mmCIF file of C-alpha atoms in Angstrom:
data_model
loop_
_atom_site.group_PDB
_atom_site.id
_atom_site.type_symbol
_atom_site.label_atom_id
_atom_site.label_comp_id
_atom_site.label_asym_id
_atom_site.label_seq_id
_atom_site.Cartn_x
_atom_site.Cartn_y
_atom_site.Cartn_z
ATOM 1 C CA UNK A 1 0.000 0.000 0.000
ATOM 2 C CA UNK A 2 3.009 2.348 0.866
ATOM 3 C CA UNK A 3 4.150 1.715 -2.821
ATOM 4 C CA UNK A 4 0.778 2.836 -4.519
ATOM 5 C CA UNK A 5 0.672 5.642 -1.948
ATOM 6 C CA UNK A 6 4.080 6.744 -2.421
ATOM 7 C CA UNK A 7 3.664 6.628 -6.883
ATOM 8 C CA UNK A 8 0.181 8.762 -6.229
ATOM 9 C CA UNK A 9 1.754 11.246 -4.157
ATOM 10 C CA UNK A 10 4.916 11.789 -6.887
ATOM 11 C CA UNK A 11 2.621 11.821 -9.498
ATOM 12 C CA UNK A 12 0.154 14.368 -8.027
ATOM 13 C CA UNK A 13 3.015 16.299 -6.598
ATOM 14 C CA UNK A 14 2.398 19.574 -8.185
ATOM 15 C CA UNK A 15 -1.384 18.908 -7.140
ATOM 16 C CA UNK A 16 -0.413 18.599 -3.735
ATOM 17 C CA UNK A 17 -1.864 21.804 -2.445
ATOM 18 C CA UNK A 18 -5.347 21.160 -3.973
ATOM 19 C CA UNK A 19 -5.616 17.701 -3.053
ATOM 20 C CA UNK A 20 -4.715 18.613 0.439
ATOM 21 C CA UNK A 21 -7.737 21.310 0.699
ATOM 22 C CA UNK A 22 -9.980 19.110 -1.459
ATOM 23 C CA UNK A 23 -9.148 15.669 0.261
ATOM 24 C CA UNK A 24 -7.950 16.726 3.681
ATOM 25 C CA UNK A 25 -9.178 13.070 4.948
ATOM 26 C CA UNK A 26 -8.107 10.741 2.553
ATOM 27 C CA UNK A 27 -4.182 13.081 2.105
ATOM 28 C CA UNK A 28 -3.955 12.949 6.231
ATOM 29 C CA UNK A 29 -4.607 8.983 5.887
ATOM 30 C CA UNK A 30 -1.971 8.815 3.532
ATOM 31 C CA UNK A 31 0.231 10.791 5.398
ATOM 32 C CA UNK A 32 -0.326 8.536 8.574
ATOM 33 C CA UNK A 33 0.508 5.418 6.504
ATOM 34 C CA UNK A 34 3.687 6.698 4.859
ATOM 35 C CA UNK A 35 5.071 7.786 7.946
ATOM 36 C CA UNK A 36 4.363 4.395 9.624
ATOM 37 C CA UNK A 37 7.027 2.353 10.826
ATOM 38 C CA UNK A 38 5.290 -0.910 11.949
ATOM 39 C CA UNK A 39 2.848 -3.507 10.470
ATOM 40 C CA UNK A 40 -0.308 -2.781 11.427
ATOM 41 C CA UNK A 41 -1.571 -6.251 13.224
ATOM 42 C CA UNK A 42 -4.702 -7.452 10.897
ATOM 43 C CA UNK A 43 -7.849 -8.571 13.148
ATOM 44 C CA UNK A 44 -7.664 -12.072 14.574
ATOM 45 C CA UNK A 45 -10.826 -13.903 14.523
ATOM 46 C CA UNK A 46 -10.632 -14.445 18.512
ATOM 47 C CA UNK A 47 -13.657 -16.791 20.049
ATOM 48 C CA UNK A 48 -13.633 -14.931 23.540
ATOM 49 C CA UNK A 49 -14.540 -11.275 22.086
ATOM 50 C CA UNK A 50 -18.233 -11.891 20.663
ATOM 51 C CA UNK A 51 -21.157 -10.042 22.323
ATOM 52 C CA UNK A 52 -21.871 -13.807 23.632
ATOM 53 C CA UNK A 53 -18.681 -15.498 23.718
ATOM 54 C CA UNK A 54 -16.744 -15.740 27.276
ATOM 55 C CA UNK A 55 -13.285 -16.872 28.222
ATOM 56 C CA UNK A 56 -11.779 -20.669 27.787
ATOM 57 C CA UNK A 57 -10.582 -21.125 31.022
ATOM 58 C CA UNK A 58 -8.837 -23.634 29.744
ATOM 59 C CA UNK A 59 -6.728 -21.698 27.458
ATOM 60 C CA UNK A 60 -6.657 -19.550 30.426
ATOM 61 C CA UNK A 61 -5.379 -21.946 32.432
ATOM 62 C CA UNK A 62 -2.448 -22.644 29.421
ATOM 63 C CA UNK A 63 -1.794 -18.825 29.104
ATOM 64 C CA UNK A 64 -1.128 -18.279 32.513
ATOM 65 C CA UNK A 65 1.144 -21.710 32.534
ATOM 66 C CA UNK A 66 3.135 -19.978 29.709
ATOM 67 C CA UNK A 67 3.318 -16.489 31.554
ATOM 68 C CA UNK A 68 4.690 -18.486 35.058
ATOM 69 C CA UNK A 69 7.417 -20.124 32.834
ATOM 70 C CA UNK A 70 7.991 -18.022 29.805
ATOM 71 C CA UNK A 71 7.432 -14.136 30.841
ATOM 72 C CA UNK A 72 7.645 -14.115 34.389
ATOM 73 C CA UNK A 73 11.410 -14.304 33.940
ATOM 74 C CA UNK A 74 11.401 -10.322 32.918
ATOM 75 C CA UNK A 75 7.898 -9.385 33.023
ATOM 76 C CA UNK A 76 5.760 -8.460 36.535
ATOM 77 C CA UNK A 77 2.062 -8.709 36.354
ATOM 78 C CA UNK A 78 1.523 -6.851 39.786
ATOM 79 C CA UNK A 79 -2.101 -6.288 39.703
ATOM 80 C CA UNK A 80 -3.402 -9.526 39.399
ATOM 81 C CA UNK A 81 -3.082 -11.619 42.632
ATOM 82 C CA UNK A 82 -3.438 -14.932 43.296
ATOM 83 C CA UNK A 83 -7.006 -14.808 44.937
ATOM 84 C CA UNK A 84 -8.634 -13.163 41.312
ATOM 85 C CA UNK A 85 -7.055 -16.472 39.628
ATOM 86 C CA UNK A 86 -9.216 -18.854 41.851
ATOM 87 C CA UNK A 87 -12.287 -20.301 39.639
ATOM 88 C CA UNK A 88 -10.074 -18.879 36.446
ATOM 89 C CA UNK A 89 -7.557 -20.888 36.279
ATOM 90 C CA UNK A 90 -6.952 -22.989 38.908
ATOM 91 C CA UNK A 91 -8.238 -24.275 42.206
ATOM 92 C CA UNK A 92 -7.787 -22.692 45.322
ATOM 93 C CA UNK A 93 -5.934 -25.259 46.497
ATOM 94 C CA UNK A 94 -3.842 -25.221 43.599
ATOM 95 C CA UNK A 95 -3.170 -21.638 44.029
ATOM 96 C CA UNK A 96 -2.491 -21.683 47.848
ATOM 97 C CA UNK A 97 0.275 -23.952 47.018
ATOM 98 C CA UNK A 98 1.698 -22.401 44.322
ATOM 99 C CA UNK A 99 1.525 -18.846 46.243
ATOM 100 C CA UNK A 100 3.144 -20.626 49.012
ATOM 101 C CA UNK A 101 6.232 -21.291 46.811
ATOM 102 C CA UNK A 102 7.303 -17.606 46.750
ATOM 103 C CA UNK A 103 9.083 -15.730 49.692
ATOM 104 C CA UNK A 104 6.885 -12.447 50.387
ATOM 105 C CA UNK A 105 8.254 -9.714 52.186
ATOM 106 C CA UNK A 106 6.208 -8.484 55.023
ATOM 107 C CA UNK A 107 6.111 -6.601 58.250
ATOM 108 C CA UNK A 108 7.247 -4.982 59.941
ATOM 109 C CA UNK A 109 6.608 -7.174 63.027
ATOM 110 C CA UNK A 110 6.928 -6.128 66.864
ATOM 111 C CA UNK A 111 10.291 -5.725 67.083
ATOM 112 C CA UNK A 112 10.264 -3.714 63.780
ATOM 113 C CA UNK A 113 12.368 -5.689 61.430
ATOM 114 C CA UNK A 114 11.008 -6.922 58.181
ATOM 115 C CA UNK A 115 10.523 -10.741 57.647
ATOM 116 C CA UNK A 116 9.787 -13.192 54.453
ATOM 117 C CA UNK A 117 6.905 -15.724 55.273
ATOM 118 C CA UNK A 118 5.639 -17.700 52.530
ATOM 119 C CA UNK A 119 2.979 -16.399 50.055
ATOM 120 C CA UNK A 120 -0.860 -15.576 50.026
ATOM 121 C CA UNK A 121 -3.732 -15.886 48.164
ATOM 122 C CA UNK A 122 -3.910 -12.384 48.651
ATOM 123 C CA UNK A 123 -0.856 -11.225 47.528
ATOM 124 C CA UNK A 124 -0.039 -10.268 44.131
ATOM 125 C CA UNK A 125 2.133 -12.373 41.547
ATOM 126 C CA UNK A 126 5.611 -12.092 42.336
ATOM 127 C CA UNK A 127 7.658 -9.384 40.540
ATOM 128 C CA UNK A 128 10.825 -10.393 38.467
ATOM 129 C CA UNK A 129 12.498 -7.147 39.231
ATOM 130 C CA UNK A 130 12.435 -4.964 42.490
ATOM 131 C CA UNK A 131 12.393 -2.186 41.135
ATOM 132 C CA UNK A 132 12.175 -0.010 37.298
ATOM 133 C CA UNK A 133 15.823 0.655 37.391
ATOM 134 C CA UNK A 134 16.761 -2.854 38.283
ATOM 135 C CA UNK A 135 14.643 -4.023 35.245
ATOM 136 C CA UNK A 136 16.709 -1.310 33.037
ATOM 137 C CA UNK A 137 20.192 -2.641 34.487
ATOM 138 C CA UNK A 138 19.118 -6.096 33.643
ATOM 139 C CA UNK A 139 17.867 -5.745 30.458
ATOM 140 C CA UNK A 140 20.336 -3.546 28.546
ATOM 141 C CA UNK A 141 18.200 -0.328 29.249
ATOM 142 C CA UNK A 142 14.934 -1.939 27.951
ATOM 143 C CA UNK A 143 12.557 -2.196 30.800
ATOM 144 C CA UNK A 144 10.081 -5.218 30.185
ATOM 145 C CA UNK A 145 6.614 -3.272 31.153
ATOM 146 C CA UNK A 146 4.035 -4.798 33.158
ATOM 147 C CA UNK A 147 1.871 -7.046 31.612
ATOM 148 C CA UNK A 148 -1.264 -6.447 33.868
ATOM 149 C CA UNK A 149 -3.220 -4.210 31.495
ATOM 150 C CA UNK A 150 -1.076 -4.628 28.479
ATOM 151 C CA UNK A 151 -4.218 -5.358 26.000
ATOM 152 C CA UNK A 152 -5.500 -2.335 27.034
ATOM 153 C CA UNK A 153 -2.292 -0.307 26.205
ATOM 154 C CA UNK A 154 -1.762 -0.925 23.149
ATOM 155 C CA UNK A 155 -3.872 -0.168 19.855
ATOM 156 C CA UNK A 156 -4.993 -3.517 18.225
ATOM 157 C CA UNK A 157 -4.470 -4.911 21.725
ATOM 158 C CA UNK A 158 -4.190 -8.950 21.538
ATOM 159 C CA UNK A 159 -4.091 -8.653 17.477
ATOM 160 C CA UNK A 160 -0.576 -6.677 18.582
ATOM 161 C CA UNK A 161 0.392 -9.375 21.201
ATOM 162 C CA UNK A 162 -0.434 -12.325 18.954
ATOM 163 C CA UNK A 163 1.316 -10.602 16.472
ATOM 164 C CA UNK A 164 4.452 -9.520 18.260
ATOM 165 C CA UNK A 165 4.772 -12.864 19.644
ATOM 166 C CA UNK A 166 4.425 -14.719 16.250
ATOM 167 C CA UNK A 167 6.030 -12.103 14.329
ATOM 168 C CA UNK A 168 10.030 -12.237 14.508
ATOM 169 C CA UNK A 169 11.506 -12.246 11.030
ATOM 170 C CA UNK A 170 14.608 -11.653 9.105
ATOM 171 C CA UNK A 171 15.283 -7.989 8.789
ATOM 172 C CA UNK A 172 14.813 -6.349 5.523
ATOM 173 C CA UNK A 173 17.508 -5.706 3.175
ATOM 174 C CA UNK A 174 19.470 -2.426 4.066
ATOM 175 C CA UNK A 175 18.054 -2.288 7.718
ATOM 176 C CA UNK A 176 20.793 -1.942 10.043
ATOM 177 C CA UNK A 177 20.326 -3.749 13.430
ATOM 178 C CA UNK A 178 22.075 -2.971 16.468
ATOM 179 C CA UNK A 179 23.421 -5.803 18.416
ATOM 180 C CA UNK A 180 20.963 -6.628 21.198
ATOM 181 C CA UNK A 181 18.107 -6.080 19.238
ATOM 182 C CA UNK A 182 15.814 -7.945 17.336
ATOM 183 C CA UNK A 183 13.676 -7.571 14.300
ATOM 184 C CA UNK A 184 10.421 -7.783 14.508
ATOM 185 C CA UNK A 185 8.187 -5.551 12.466
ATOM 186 C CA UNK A 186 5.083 -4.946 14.386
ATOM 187 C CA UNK A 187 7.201 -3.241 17.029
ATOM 188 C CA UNK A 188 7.645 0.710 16.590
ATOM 189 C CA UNK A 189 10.691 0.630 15.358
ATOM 190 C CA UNK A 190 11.017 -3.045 13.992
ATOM 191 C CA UNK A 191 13.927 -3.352 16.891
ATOM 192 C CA UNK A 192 12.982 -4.764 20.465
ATOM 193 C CA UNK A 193 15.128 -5.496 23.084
ATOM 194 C CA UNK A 194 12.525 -9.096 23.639
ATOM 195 C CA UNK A 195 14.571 -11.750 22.297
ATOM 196 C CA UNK A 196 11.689 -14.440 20.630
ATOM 197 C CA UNK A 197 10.261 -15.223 23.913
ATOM 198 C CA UNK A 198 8.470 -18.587 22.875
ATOM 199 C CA UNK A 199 9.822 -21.816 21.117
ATOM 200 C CA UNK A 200 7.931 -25.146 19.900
ATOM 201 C CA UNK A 201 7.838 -27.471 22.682
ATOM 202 C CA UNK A 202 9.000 -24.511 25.054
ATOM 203 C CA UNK A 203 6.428 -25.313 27.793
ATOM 204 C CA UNK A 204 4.558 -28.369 28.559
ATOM 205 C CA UNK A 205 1.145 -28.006 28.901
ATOM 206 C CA UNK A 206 -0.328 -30.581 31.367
ATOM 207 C CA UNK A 207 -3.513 -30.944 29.153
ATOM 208 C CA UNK A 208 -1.152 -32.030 26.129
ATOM 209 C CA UNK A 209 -1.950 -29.368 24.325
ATOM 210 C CA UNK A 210 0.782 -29.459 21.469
ATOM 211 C CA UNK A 211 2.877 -26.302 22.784
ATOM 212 C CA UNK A 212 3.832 -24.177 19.147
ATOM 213 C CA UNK A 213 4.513 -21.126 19.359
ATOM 214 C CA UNK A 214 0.948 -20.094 18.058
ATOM 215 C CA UNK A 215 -0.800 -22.376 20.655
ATOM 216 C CA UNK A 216 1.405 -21.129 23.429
ATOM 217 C CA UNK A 217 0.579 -17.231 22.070
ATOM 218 C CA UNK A 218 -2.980 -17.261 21.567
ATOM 219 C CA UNK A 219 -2.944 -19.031 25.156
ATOM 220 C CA UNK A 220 -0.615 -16.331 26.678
ATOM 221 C CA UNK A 221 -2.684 -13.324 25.334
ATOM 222 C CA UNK A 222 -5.880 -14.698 25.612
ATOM 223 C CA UNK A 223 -4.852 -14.974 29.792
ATOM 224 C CA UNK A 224 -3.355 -11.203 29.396
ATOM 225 C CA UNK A 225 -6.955 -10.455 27.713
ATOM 226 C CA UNK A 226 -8.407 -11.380 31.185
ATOM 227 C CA UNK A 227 -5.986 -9.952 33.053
ATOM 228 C CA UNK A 228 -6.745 -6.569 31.570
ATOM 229 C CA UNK A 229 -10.864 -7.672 31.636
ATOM 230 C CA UNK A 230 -11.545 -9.806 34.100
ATOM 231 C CA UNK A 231 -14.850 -8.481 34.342
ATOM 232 C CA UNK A 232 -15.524 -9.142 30.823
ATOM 233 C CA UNK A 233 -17.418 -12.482 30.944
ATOM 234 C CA UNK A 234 -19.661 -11.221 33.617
ATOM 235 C CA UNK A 235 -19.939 -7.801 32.398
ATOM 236 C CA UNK A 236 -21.583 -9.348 28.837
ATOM 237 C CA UNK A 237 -23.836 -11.985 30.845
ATOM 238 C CA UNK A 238 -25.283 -8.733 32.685
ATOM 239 C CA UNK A 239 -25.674 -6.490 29.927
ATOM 240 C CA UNK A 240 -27.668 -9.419 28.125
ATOM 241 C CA UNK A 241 -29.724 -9.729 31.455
ATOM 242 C CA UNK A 242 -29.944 -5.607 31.301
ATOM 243 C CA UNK A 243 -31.188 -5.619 27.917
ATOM 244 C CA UNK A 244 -33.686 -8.162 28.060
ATOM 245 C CA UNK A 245 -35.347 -6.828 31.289
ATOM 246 C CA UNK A 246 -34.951 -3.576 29.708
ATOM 247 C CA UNK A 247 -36.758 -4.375 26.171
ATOM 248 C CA UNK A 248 -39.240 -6.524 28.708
ATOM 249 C CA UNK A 249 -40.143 -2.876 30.322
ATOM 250 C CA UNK A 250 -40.186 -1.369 27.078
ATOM 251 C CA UNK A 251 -42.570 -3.550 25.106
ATOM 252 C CA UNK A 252 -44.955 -3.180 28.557
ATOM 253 C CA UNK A 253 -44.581 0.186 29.252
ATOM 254 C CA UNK A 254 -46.104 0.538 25.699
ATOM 255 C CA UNK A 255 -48.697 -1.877 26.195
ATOM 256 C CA UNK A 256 -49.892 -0.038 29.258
ATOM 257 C CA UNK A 257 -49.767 2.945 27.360
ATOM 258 C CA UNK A 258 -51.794 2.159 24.304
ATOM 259 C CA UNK A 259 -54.249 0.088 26.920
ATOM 260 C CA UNK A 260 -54.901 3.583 28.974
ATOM 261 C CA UNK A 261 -55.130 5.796 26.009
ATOM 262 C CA UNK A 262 -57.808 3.249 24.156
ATOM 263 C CA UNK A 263 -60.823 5.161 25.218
ATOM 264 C CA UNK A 264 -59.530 8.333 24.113
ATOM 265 C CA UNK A 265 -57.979 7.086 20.932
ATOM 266 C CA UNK A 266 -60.976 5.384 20.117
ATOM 267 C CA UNK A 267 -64.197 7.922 21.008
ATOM 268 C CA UNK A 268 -66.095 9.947 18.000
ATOM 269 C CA UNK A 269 -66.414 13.397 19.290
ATOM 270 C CA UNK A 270 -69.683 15.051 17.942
ATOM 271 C CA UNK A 271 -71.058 18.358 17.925
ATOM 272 C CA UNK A 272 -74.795 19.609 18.434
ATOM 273 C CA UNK A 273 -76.073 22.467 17.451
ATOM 274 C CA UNK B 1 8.866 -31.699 27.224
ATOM 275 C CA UNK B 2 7.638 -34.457 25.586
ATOM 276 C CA UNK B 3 9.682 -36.719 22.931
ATOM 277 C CA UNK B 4 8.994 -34.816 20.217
ATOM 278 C CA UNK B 5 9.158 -31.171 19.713
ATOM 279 C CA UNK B 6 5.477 -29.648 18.312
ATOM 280 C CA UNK B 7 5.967 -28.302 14.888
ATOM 281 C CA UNK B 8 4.307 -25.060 14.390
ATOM 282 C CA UNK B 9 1.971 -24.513 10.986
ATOM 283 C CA UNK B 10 2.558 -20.851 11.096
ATOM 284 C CA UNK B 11 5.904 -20.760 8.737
ATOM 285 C CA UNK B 12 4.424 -22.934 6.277
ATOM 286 C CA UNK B 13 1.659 -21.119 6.078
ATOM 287 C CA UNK B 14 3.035 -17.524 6.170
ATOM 288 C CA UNK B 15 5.154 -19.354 3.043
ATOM 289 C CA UNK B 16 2.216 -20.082 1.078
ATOM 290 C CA UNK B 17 0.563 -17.205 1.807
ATOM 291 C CA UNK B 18 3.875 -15.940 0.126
ATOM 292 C CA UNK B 19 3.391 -17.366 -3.380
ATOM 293 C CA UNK B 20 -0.154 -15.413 -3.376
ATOM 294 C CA UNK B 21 1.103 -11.799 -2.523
ATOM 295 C CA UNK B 22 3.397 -12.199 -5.881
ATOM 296 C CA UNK B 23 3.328 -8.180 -6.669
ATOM 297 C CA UNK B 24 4.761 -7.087 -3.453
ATOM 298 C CA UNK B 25 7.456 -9.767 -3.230
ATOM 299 C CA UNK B 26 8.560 -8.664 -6.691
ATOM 300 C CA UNK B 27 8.058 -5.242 -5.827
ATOM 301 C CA UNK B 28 10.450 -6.048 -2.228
ATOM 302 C CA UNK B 29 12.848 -7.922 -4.736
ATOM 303 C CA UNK B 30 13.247 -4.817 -7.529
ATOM 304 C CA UNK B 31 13.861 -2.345 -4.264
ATOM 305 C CA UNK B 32 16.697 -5.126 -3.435
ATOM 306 C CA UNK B 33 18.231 -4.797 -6.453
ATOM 307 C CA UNK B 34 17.755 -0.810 -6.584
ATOM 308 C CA UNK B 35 19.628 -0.125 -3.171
ATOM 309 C CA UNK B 36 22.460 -2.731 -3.927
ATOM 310 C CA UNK B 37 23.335 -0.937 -7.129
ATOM 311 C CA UNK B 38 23.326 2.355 -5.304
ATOM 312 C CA UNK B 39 24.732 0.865 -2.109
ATOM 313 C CA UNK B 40 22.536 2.755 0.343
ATOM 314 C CA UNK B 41 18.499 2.428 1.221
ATOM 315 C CA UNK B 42 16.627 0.119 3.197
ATOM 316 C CA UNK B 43 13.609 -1.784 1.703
ATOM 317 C CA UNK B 44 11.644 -1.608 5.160
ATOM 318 C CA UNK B 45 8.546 -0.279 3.402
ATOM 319 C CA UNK B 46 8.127 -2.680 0.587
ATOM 320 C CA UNK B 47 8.662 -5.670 3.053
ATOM 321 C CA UNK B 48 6.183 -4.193 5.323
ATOM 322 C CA UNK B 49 3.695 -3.917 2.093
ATOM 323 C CA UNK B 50 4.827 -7.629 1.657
ATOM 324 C CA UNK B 51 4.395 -8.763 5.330
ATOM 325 C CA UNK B 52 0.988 -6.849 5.398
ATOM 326 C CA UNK B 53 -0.227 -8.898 2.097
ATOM 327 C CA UNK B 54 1.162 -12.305 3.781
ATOM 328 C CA UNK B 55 -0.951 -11.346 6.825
ATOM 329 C CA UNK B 56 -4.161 -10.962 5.161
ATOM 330 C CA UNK B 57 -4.122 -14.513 4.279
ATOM 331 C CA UNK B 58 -2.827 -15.456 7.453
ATOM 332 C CA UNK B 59 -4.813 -13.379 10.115
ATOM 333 C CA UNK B 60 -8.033 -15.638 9.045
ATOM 334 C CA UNK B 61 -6.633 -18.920 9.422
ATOM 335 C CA UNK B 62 -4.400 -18.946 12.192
ATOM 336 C CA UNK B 63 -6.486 -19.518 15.070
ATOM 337 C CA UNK B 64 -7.950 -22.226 13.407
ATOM 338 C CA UNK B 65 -5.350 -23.983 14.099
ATOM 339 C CA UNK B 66 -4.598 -23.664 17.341
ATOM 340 C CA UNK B 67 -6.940 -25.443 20.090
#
């Protein structure tokens, strides 16, 4: 598309000014696209994003496996905590346990001090780095941002994640790359500090699930999907509750209204002399 | 892990969806050509009109193929 763009524009150079006044829409669209420096991710055909469709929990389950093993390493996700993940993707049981695996640091207790006990439901997930600058230092300057509302922070949301997941390539001819970067073109830029976070086979999902790197992406950003809405299953079952007590009311109210206004509607007025 | 390592379908597809997006490849190819002769240029734009064709085919299929 750049191409045809870029051959109109030369050829209606000398028009430019008219087209600009005449067009100011279509020239500003152009503008946008020429100026781009990413792929824009195309729409996915997602099954969790319909006005009736709700979450797989099972894919949830998988997405958060592949977050725990995968991004965890250099990614936080410090607004979810363990409690909101009962009924989602795991037992509470399940999650007590696997809270209790991580050190949390709390206090301070009577004498003061700070201690570690073991982990909470209610306690969030575990953060790979304590702090932003101690992300930076470990990551060549490129701090790995939270992933708690990351759907919701970028445009094209999970189309972007699935994308940018799936989407490392060769770099085109004549691009130079500096070292510690990696191509990938749906990134600003094409260059991201991420190396290609997920491999065939990289995790192994205990539903056996065959674990390629699409599986293990649409898992991973359908979970990030919920983490950014977790509301979103019950938020469509209510608004399809709303709606039908609503058009209920409405269909009624009308009733009632036609019913009370019969007599009127219907009487012949007539005039003596 | 298991024995043997999942294969994924996206390459192979993204490669056939490659021999249907014919104009931009041959449009990436000719700006190859162009900045090797003049030794300078980068063909990002006519590989992102070829990655953008590629995904067009892709973007409907993929999930399909994932459980």
């Amino acid at each position: 598309m750049a191409t045809r763009l870029r051959s109109v524009l030369s050829k209606h150079a000398n028009k430019a000014a008219a087209a600009v006044a005449a067009t100011t829409a279509t020239s500003a669209a152009a503008v946008t696209l020429l100026s781009d420096d990413v792929v824009h991710p195309l729409h996915l055909p997602w099954d969790h994003t319909g006005l009736l469709s709700s979450y797989d929990c099972a894919s949830l389950r998988r997405g958060f496996q592949v977050y725990r093993q995968v991004c965890a390493t250099c990614h936080s996700l410090e607004r979810i905590h363990y409690r909101e993940l009962v009924g989602v993707t795991h037992s509470t049981d399940e999650l007590v346990e696997m809270a209790s695996e991580v050190d949390v640091v709390d206090g301070p207790n009577d004498e003061g001090e700070m201690f570690e006990r073991p982990g909470k439901l209610t306690d969030p997930l575990p953060s790979p780095y304590a702090n932003e600058e101690a992300g930076r230092a470990a990551n060549g300057g490129a701090l790995p941002p939270d992933l708690s509302l990351m759907v919701k922070a970028r445009h094209s949301g999970q189309d972007y994640l699935f994308s940018l997941l799936t989407g490392y390539c060769d770099a085109p001819a004549g691009k130079p790359m500096m070292p510690g970067l990696y191509y990938n073109p749906y990134f600003p830029g094409g260059a991201i500090a991420m190396p290609p976070p997920l491999n065939d086979g990289g995790v192994d999902y205990e539903d056996g699930t065959p674990a390629t790197i699409s599986q293990q992406a649409k898992d991973v950003v359908q979970f990030l999907n919920w983490c950014a809405e977790p509301e979103a299953d019950t938020r469509k079952k209510q608004a399809a509750q709303y709606m039908l007590v609503i058009g209920f009311t409405a269909l009624m109210t009308g009733y009632y209204k036609r019913f009370k206004w019969s007599p009127y509607k219907t009487r012949a007025i007539t005039y003596v002399k | 892990m298991s024995d043997e390592e999942p294969v994924d379908i996206l390459p192979t597809l993204r490669k056939e969806c490659l021999t249907k997006c014919p104009a931009p490849k041959a449009a990436y190819e000719a700006c190859i050509k162009r900045i090797e002769a003049k030794g300078e240029g980068d063909c990002e734009a006519w590989y992102f009109d070829m990655l953008t064709c590629v995904d067009h085919c892709v973007a409907p299929k993929i999930l399909k193929y994932t459980k």
